């Protein structure tokens, strides 16, 4: 005898708690970045400044990556109730984050190659306009970073969840991280850090004649950006291939089910969106209960939004 049941009659909308807020903020940052990019390119052509042109075209890569993040939010919301997505669109943001991490890695490589070439073959730098451009870029990126910052763990939610289920739960913010927002944040943070490093290097070159410091700092910045890219690739990639998102949650589920006297024969746990995990549990028991009763034993576990339980009669009875 076996019985299988899952939460029924509810929509599989597993978007993050702050999805709409994050979408709005990302769109604002896209607008700020695009306007700055256009202004720098226009001014570069008008005044013949290669520094402005270079920074403007460099900013276009970040604007493109930020636009990917914004469109991912929009797509996930628009198709959130589309039955074609079996477990909703909560992982669209992780896919966008993975793509952004790849772009960030490419940017790091390009910066490193250009810096190494300049270190081997120094070029003349027009320090004053270059410093001005770096300051403008830093100001824009600091404003953007403030808009995209997720805040500290424990920040309040903007609105209730879009999904319905029949057990209460609370959120573990570490595992509820919005990787799409984090990817956008890392893009502006990377630009801000490179601007800070560039300002320091340019000032040293301007007043101390340390021309070599500018490309050397460029290589350092590239290494930092590459490390952020690799970490984001690893984190978002694990979610995309359905790696276990939280070993402690898996252990807690196993302990609670086995406390009822049942034996778990199969357990799968994966993330379906920021702050939302799904699970499929197969178990056997000499004195089996209903699937609803076993699910009730899991009530209150953080971020457990969708559970399917298969119950089998243990052999020998």
Short mmCIF file of C-alpha atoms in Angstrom, two decimals:
data_model
loop_
_atom_site.label_atom_id
_atom_site.label_comp_id
_atom_site.label_asym_id
_atom_site.label_seq_id
_atom_site.Cartn_x
_atom_site.Cartn_y
_atom_site.Cartn_z
CA UNK A 1 0.00 0.00 0.00
CA UNK A 2 1.21 3.46 -0.78
CA UNK A 3 -0.23 6.95 -0.69
CA UNK A 4 1.13 10.03 -2.34
CA UNK A 5 0.05 13.58 -1.65
CA UNK A 6 1.34 17.11 -1.91
CA UNK A 7 0.11 20.58 -1.16
CA UNK A 8 -2.79 20.89 -3.55
CA UNK A 9 -4.99 23.62 -4.93
CA UNK A 10 -2.44 26.41 -4.72
CA UNK A 11 -0.41 28.28 -7.30
CA UNK A 12 3.30 27.62 -7.62
CA UNK A 13 4.39 31.24 -7.29
CA UNK A 14 7.76 31.12 -5.56
CA UNK A 15 9.07 34.63 -6.08
CA UNK A 16 11.18 36.38 -3.46
CA UNK A 17 9.47 38.38 -0.74
CA UNK A 18 10.89 41.64 -2.14
CA UNK A 19 10.63 40.75 -5.83
CA UNK A 20 8.66 43.83 -6.90
CA UNK A 21 10.75 46.20 -4.82
CA UNK A 22 13.96 44.74 -6.23
CA UNK A 23 12.59 45.03 -9.77
CA UNK A 24 11.76 48.72 -9.27
CA UNK A 25 15.17 49.50 -7.82
CA UNK A 26 17.00 47.63 -10.56
CA UNK A 27 15.07 49.55 -13.22
CA UNK A 28 15.99 52.86 -11.54
CA UNK A 29 19.66 51.86 -11.57
CA UNK A 30 19.41 50.85 -15.25
CA UNK A 31 18.04 54.32 -15.98
CA UNK A 32 20.77 56.10 -13.99
CA UNK A 33 23.51 54.02 -15.61
CA UNK A 34 22.12 54.49 -19.13
CA UNK A 35 21.78 58.26 -18.73
CA UNK A 36 25.34 58.55 -17.38
CA UNK A 37 26.63 56.36 -20.20
CA UNK A 38 24.95 58.51 -22.89
CA UNK A 39 26.13 61.74 -21.23
CA UNK A 40 29.75 60.53 -21.01
CA UNK A 41 29.84 59.31 -24.61
CA UNK A 42 28.24 62.54 -25.89
CA UNK A 43 30.63 64.69 -23.84
CA UNK A 44 33.57 62.58 -24.98
CA UNK A 45 32.79 63.24 -28.63
CA UNK A 46 31.99 66.91 -27.96
CA UNK A 47 35.20 67.62 -26.02
CA UNK A 48 37.46 65.06 -27.67
CA UNK A 49 38.05 63.24 -24.36
CA UNK A 50 39.12 59.61 -24.74
CA UNK A 51 38.75 59.15 -20.98
CA UNK A 52 35.05 60.04 -21.13
CA UNK A 53 34.52 57.86 -24.20
CA UNK A 54 36.30 54.88 -22.66
CA UNK A 55 34.33 55.11 -19.41
CA UNK A 56 31.07 55.61 -21.29
CA UNK A 57 31.54 52.50 -23.43
CA UNK A 58 32.78 50.57 -20.38
CA UNK A 59 29.61 51.59 -18.54
CA UNK A 60 27.54 50.19 -21.41
CA UNK A 61 28.60 46.65 -20.47
CA UNK A 62 27.33 47.16 -16.93
CA UNK A 63 24.13 48.77 -18.23
CA UNK A 64 23.56 45.69 -20.38
CA UNK A 65 24.08 43.33 -17.43
CA UNK A 66 21.75 45.41 -15.24
CA UNK A 67 19.12 45.35 -17.98
CA UNK A 68 19.33 41.54 -18.02
CA UNK A 69 18.59 41.55 -14.28
CA UNK A 70 15.65 43.94 -14.70
CA UNK A 71 14.16 41.91 -17.56
CA UNK A 72 14.54 38.72 -15.52
CA UNK A 73 12.41 40.24 -12.75
CA UNK A 74 9.78 41.29 -15.28
CA UNK A 75 9.72 37.90 -17.00
CA UNK A 76 9.47 36.01 -13.71
CA UNK A 77 6.53 38.15 -12.56
CA UNK A 78 4.72 38.01 -15.90
CA UNK A 79 4.94 34.21 -16.11
CA UNK A 80 4.65 33.49 -12.38
CA UNK A 81 1.27 31.77 -12.82
CA UNK A 82 2.04 30.11 -16.14
CA UNK A 83 1.33 26.37 -15.68
CA UNK A 84 4.08 25.60 -18.19
CA UNK A 85 6.56 26.31 -15.38
CA UNK A 86 6.04 23.30 -13.12
CA UNK A 87 7.63 24.91 -10.07
CA UNK A 88 7.09 28.54 -11.01
CA UNK A 89 9.58 31.13 -12.22
CA UNK A 90 11.47 31.70 -8.98
CA UNK A 91 14.75 30.46 -10.49
CA UNK A 92 14.71 32.87 -13.45
CA UNK A 93 16.66 35.29 -11.26
CA UNK A 94 19.32 32.66 -10.60
CA UNK A 95 19.67 32.08 -14.35
CA UNK A 96 20.10 35.83 -14.88
CA UNK A 97 22.61 35.95 -12.02
CA UNK A 98 24.65 33.18 -13.64
CA UNK A 99 24.68 35.10 -16.94
CA UNK A 100 25.68 38.30 -15.13
CA UNK A 101 28.49 36.46 -13.36
CA UNK A 102 29.82 35.32 -16.75
CA UNK A 103 29.72 38.93 -18.01
CA UNK A 104 31.46 40.10 -14.84
CA UNK A 105 34.19 37.50 -15.39
CA UNK A 106 34.69 38.63 -18.99
CA UNK A 107 35.00 42.24 -17.82
CA UNK A 108 37.64 41.17 -15.28
CA UNK A 109 39.65 39.41 -17.99
CA UNK A 110 39.46 42.43 -20.32
CA UNK A 111 40.57 44.78 -17.55
CA UNK A 112 43.49 42.49 -16.65
CA UNK A 113 44.63 42.16 -20.28
CA UNK A 114 44.46 45.92 -20.89
CA UNK A 115 46.24 46.67 -17.59
CA UNK A 116 49.00 44.14 -18.32
CA UNK A 117 49.54 45.67 -21.77
CA UNK A 118 49.75 49.17 -20.26
CA UNK A 119 52.15 47.92 -17.59
CA UNK A 120 54.45 46.49 -20.26
CA UNK A 121 54.03 49.47 -22.59
CA UNK A 122 53.16 52.59 -20.57
CA UNK A 123 50.96 55.15 -22.30
CA UNK A 124 50.62 58.85 -21.62
CA UNK A 125 47.73 59.65 -19.28
CA UNK A 126 45.83 62.96 -19.24
CA UNK A 127 45.36 62.89 -15.48
CA UNK A 128 42.92 65.75 -14.83
CA UNK A 129 40.03 64.62 -17.09
CA UNK A 130 40.68 60.98 -16.14
CA UNK A 131 40.33 61.83 -12.44
CA UNK A 132 37.14 63.81 -13.15
CA UNK A 133 35.62 60.86 -15.01
CA UNK A 134 36.56 58.45 -12.21
CA UNK A 135 34.90 60.74 -9.64
CA UNK A 136 31.71 60.94 -11.74
CA UNK A 137 31.67 57.17 -12.13
CA UNK A 138 32.20 56.66 -8.41
CA UNK A 139 29.31 58.99 -7.52
CA UNK A 140 26.93 57.22 -9.90
CA UNK A 141 27.95 53.77 -8.67
CA UNK A 142 27.66 54.69 -5.00
CA UNK A 143 24.08 55.90 -5.55
CA UNK A 144 23.30 52.72 -7.50
CA UNK A 145 24.88 50.51 -4.83
CA UNK A 146 22.77 52.14 -2.12
CA UNK A 147 19.62 51.48 -4.15
CA UNK A 148 20.51 47.83 -4.73
CA UNK A 149 21.82 46.98 -1.29
CA UNK A 150 19.70 44.23 0.25
CA UNK A 151 20.22 45.42 3.79
CA UNK A 152 21.25 43.35 6.78
CA UNK A 153 19.66 39.98 7.65
CA UNK A 154 16.36 40.44 9.40
CA UNK A 155 15.14 43.40 7.34
CA UNK A 156 11.41 43.74 7.02
CA UNK A 157 9.49 42.41 4.02
CA UNK A 158 7.68 44.87 1.79
CA UNK A 159 4.64 42.69 1.15
CA UNK A 160 3.21 39.24 1.85
CA UNK A 161 4.09 36.18 -0.21
CA UNK A 162 2.34 35.34 -3.42
CA UNK A 163 1.99 31.64 -2.71
CA UNK A 164 -0.45 29.77 -0.56
CA UNK A 165 0.23 26.69 1.50
CA UNK A 166 -1.11 25.08 4.59
CA UNK A 167 1.73 25.29 7.07
CA UNK A 168 3.35 28.25 8.79
CA UNK A 169 7.02 29.02 8.31
CA UNK A 170 9.61 31.68 8.87
CA UNK A 171 12.49 32.79 6.66
CA UNK A 172 16.17 32.19 6.90
CA UNK A 173 17.50 35.25 5.05
CA UNK A 174 20.84 33.63 4.28
CA UNK A 175 19.10 31.02 2.16
CA UNK A 176 16.51 33.50 0.85
CA UNK A 177 19.15 35.55 -0.96
CA UNK A 178 18.07 37.06 -4.26
CA UNK A 179 21.01 36.20 -6.52
CA UNK A 180 19.66 38.36 -9.35
CA UNK A 181 19.76 41.45 -7.13
CA UNK A 182 23.16 40.40 -5.80
CA UNK A 183 24.50 40.12 -9.35
CA UNK A 184 23.28 43.63 -10.17
CA UNK A 185 24.78 44.90 -6.92
CA UNK A 186 28.14 43.27 -7.69
CA UNK A 187 28.25 44.98 -11.09
CA UNK A 188 27.90 48.46 -9.60
CA UNK A 189 30.13 47.53 -6.65
CA UNK A 190 32.84 46.33 -9.03
CA UNK A 191 32.63 49.60 -10.92
CA UNK A 192 32.73 51.59 -7.66
CA UNK A 193 35.79 49.70 -6.40
CA UNK A 194 37.64 50.15 -9.69
CA UNK A 195 36.76 53.88 -9.59
CA UNK A 196 38.17 54.21 -6.05
CA UNK A 197 41.33 52.34 -7.00
CA UNK A 198 41.65 54.38 -10.19
CA UNK A 199 41.30 57.69 -8.34
CA UNK A 200 44.08 56.69 -5.93
CA UNK A 201 46.33 55.51 -8.75
CA UNK A 202 45.68 58.59 -10.88
CA UNK A 203 46.38 60.94 -7.98
CA UNK A 204 49.65 59.09 -7.34
CA UNK A 205 50.54 59.38 -11.01
CA UNK A 206 49.55 63.05 -11.13
CA UNK A 207 51.50 64.21 -8.08
CA UNK A 208 54.16 61.51 -7.53
CA UNK A 209 54.76 60.53 -11.15
CA UNK A 210 53.93 56.88 -10.36
CA UNK A 211 52.53 56.14 -13.81
CA UNK A 212 53.04 52.40 -13.30
CA UNK A 213 50.53 52.36 -10.42
CA UNK A 214 47.49 52.88 -12.68
CA UNK A 215 47.83 49.58 -14.61
CA UNK A 216 49.03 47.76 -11.48
CA UNK A 217 45.87 48.81 -9.65
CA UNK A 218 43.89 47.72 -12.71
CA UNK A 219 45.24 44.19 -12.34
CA UNK A 220 44.38 44.19 -8.63
CA UNK A 221 40.84 45.33 -9.41
CA UNK A 222 40.49 42.62 -12.06
CA UNK A 223 41.48 39.93 -9.55
CA UNK A 224 38.88 41.20 -7.05
CA UNK A 225 36.13 41.28 -9.68
CA UNK A 226 37.07 37.79 -10.90
CA UNK A 227 36.80 36.41 -7.36
CA UNK A 228 33.30 37.89 -6.98
CA UNK A 229 32.35 36.46 -10.37
CA UNK A 230 33.54 32.96 -9.46
CA UNK A 231 31.66 33.00 -6.16
CA UNK A 232 28.44 34.15 -7.83
CA UNK A 233 28.86 31.51 -10.56
CA UNK A 234 29.27 28.83 -7.91
CA UNK A 235 26.27 29.91 -5.82
CA UNK A 236 23.83 30.48 -8.69
CA UNK A 237 25.09 27.41 -10.56
CA UNK A 238 24.38 25.14 -7.59
CA UNK A 239 20.79 26.34 -7.55
CA UNK A 240 20.36 25.85 -11.30
CA UNK A 241 21.45 22.20 -11.07
CA UNK A 242 19.20 21.62 -8.01
CA UNK A 243 21.94 21.06 -5.44
CA UNK A 244 20.72 20.72 -1.84
CA UNK A 245 20.29 24.36 -0.76
CA UNK A 246 20.42 23.81 3.00
CA UNK A 247 21.88 20.68 4.60
CA UNK A 248 20.60 21.72 8.04
CA UNK A 249 17.03 21.93 6.70
CA UNK A 250 17.38 18.49 5.12
CA UNK A 251 18.66 17.06 8.41
CA UNK A 252 15.81 18.70 10.35
CA UNK A 253 13.24 17.21 7.95
CA UNK A 254 14.75 13.76 8.33
CA UNK A 255 14.80 14.02 12.13
CA UNK A 256 11.16 15.12 12.36
CA UNK A 257 9.86 12.42 10.04
CA UNK A 258 11.86 9.66 11.71
CA UNK A 259 10.61 10.85 15.11
CA UNK A 260 7.16 9.61 14.02
CA UNK A 261 8.53 6.08 13.67
CA UNK A 262 8.68 6.16 9.87
CA UNK A 263 11.79 5.42 7.82
CA UNK A 264 12.74 7.76 4.98
CA UNK A 265 13.67 5.82 1.84
CA UNK A 266 14.18 8.82 -0.43
CA UNK A 267 14.45 12.57 0.18
CA UNK A 268 14.98 15.33 -2.37
CA UNK A 269 15.27 19.02 -1.46
CA UNK A 270 15.91 21.87 -3.86
CA UNK A 271 15.39 25.62 -4.12
CA UNK A 272 12.54 26.91 -6.31
CA UNK A 273 12.96 30.62 -5.56
CA UNK A 274 14.43 33.08 -3.04
CA UNK A 275 13.31 31.84 0.37
CA UNK A 276 11.37 28.90 -1.10
CA UNK A 277 12.37 25.23 -1.13
CA UNK A 278 10.52 22.19 -2.48
CA UNK A 279 10.86 18.63 -1.23
CA UNK A 280 9.81 15.14 -2.26
CA UNK A 281 9.84 12.52 0.51
CA UNK A 282 9.30 8.77 0.20
CA UNK A 283 8.90 6.88 3.47
CA UNK A 284 7.77 3.56 4.84
CA UNK A 285 6.18 2.71 8.16
CA UNK A 286 4.77 -0.34 9.88
CA UNK A 287 1.93 1.87 11.10
CA UNK A 288 1.60 4.45 8.32
CA UNK A 289 -0.13 7.78 8.79
CA UNK A 290 -1.64 9.99 6.10
CA UNK A 291 0.64 12.25 4.02
CA UNK A 292 -0.99 15.29 5.66
CA UNK A 293 0.05 14.05 9.10
CA UNK A 294 3.66 13.65 8.03
CA UNK A 295 3.61 17.10 6.46
CA UNK A 296 2.27 18.52 9.69
CA UNK A 297 5.40 17.21 11.40
CA UNK A 298 7.41 19.54 9.14
CA UNK A 299 5.37 22.65 10.00
CA UNK A 300 7.45 25.68 10.92
CA UNK A 301 10.64 24.70 9.09
CA UNK A 302 12.18 27.75 7.44
CA UNK A 303 11.50 28.24 3.75
CA UNK A 304 9.83 24.87 3.15
CA UNK A 305 7.13 25.93 0.69
CA UNK A 306 6.14 22.79 -1.23
CA UNK A 307 6.25 19.20 0.03
CA UNK A 308 5.18 15.96 -1.67
CA UNK A 309 4.98 12.87 0.56
CA UNK A 310 4.77 9.24 -0.57
CA UNK A 311 3.83 6.77 2.16
CA UNK A 312 4.36 3.00 1.87
CA UNK A 313 3.45 0.16 4.18
CA UNK A 314 6.62 -1.38 5.61
CA UNK A 315 7.12 -5.08 4.68
CA UNK A 316 6.19 -7.73 7.16
CA UNK A 317 2.80 -6.44 8.23
#
